[in-house]
Coordinates of N, CA and C in Angstrom, one line a residue:
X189 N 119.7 102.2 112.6 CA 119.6 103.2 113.6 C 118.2 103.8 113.6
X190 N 118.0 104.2 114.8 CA 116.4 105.0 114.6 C 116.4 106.2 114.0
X191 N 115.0 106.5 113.1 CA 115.0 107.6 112.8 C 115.5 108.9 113.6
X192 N 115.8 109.9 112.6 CA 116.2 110.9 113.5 C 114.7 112.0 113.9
X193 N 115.2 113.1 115.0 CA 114.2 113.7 115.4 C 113.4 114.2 114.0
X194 N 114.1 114.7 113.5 CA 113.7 115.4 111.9 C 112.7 114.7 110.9
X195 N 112.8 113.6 111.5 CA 112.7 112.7 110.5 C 111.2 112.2 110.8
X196 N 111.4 111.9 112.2 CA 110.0 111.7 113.1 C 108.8 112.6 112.9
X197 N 109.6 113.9 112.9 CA 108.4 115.0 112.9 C 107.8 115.2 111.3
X198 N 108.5 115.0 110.8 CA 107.7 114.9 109.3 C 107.4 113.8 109.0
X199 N 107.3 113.0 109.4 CA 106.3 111.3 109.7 C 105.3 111.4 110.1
X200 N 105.2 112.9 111.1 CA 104.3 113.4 112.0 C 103.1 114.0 111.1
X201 N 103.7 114.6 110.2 CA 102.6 115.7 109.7 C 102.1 115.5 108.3
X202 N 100.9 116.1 108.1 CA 100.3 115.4 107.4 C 101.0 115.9 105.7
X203 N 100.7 115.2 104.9 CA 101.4 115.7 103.7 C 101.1 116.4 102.6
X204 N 101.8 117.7 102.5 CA 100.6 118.7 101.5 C 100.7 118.1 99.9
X205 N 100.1 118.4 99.3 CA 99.8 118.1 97.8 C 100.9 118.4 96.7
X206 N 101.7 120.0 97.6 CA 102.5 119.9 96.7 C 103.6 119.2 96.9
X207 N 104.1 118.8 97.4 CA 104.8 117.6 98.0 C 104.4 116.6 97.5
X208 N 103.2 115.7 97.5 CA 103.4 114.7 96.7 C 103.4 114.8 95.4
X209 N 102.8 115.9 94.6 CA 102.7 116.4 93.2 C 104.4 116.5 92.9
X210 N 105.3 117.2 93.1 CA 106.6 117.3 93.0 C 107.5 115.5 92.9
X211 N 106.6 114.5 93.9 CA 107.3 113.3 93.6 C 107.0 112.9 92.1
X212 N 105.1 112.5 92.5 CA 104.7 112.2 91.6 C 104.9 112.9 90.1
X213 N 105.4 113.7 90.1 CA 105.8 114.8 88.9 C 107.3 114.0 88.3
X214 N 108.3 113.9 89.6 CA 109.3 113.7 89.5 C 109.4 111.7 88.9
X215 N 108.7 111.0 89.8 CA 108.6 109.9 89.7 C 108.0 109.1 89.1
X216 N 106.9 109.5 88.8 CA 105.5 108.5 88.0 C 104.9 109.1 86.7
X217 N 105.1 110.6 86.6 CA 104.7 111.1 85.3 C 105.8 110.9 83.7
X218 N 106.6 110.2 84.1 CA 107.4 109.7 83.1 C 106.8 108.7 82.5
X219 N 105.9 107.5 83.2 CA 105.5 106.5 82.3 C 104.0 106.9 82.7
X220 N 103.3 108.3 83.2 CA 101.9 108.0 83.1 C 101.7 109.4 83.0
X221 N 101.0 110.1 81.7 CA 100.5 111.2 81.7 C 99.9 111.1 80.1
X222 N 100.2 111.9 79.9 CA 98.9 112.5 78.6 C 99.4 111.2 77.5
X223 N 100.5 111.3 77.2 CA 101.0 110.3 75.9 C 100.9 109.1 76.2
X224 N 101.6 108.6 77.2 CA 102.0 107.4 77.5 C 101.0 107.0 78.8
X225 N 100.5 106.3 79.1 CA 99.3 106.0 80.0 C 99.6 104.5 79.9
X226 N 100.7 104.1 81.1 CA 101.0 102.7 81.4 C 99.8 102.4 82.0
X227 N 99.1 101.0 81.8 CA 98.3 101.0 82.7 C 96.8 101.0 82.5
X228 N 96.6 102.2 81.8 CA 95.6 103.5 81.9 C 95.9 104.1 82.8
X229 N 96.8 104.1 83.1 CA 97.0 105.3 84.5 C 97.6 107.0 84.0
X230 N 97.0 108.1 84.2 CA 97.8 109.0 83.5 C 97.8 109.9 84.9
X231 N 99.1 110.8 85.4 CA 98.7 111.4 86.9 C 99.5 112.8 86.3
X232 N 99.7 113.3 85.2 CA 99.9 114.7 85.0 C 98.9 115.8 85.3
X233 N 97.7 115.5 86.0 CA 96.7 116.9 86.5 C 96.4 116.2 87.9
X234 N 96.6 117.3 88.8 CA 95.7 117.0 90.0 C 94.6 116.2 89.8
X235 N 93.3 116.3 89.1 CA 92.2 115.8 89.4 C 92.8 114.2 88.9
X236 N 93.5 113.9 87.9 CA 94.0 112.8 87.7 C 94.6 111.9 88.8
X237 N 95.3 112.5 89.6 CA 96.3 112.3 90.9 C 95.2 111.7 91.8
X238 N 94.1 112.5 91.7 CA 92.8 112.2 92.5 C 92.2 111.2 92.3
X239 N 92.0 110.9 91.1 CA 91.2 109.5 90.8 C 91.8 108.4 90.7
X240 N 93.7 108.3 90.4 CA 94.0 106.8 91.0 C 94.8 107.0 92.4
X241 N 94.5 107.7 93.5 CA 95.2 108.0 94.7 C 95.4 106.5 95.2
X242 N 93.6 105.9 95.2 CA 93.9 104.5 95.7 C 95.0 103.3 95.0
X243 N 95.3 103.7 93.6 CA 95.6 102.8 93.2 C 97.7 103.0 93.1
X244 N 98.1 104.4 93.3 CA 99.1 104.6 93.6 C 99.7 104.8 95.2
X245 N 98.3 104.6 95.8 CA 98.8 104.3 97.2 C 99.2 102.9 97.2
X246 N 98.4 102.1 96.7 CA 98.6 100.4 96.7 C 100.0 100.2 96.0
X247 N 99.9 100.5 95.0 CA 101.4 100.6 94.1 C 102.8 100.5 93.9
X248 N 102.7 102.4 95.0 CA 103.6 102.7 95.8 C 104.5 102.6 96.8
X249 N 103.3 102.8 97.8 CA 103.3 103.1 99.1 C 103.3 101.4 99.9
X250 N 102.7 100.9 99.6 CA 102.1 99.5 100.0 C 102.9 98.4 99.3
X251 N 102.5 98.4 98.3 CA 103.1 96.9 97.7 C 104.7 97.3 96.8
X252 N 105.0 98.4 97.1 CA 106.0 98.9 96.8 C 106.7 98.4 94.7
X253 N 105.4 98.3 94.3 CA 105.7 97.6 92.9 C 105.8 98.7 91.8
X254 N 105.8 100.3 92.1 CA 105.9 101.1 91.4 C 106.8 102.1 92.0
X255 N 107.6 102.8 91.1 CA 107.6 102.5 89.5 C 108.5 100.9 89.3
X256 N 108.0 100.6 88.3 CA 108.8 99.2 87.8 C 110.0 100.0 88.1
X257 N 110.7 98.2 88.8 CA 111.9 98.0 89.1 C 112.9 99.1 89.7
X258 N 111.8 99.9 90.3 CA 111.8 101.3 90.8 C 113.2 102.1 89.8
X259 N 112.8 102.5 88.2 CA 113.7 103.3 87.2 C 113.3 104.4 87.5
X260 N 112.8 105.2 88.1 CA 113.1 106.5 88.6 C 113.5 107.0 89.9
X261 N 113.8 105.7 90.7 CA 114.7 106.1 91.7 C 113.9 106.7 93.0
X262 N 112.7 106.3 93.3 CA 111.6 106.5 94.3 C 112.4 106.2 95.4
X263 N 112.0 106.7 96.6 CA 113.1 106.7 97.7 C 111.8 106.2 98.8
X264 N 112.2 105.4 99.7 CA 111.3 105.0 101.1 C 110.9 106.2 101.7
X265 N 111.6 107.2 101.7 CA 110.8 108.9 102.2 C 109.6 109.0 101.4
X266 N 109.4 109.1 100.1 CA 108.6 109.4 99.1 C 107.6 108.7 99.1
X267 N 107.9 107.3 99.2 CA 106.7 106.3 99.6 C 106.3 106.6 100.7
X268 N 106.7 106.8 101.8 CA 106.1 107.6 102.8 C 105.1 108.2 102.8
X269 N 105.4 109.2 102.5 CA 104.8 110.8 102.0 C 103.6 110.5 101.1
X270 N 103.5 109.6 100.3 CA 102.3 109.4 99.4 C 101.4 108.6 100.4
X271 N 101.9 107.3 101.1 CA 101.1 107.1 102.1 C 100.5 107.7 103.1
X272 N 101.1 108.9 103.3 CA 100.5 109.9 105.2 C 99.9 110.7 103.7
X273 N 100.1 111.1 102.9 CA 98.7 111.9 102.2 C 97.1 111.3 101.5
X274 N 98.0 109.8 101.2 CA 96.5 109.2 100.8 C 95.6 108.9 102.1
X275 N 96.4 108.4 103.5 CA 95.7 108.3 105.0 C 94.8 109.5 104.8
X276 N 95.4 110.6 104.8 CA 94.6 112.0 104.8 C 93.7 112.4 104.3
X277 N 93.5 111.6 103.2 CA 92.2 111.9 102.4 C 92.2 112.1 101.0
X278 N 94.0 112.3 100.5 CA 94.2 112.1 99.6 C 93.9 113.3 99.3
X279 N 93.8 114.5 99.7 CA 93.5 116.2 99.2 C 94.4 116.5 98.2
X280 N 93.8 117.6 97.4 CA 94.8 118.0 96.3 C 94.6 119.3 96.0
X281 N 94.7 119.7 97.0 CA 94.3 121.6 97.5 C 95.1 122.0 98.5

């Protein structure tokens, strides 16, 4: 079925920080932050979030290969949402 109107319009707009912070909080800082750095990837501070934007847009959003075996339960909304903010410029203000 097609998206709904609701659904469209926030497809629409662009995606604020804290919104992806909250995924990425929820979804990626389990295997990447201060202790545990899968990867070398660590995304518990904004400026962090900033420096692998490119690489969790790819990840995510794109090749859809994070989180492994998707264990935190990442939703096609959420990959969304990190995509229409890294399009954006990837802000974190």
């Amino acid at each position: 079925s097609p998206p709904s109107a609701a659904a469209q319009a926030a497809a629409a707009r662009p995606a604020g920080f804290a919104e992806v912070k909250a995924v990425i909080d929820q979804r990626c800082v389990l295997c990447h932050n201060a202790q545990l750095q899968s990867k070398n990837v660590a995304l518990h501070t904004p400026a962090l979030i900033q420096q692998h934007a490119q690489a969790m847009y790819q990840q995510a959003a794109v090749l859809k290969l994070m989180p492994m075996n998707n264990a935190t339960q990442i939703s096609d909304d959420e990959r969304a949402l990190i995509k229409r903010w890294f399009e954006a410029g990837a802000p974190v203000n």
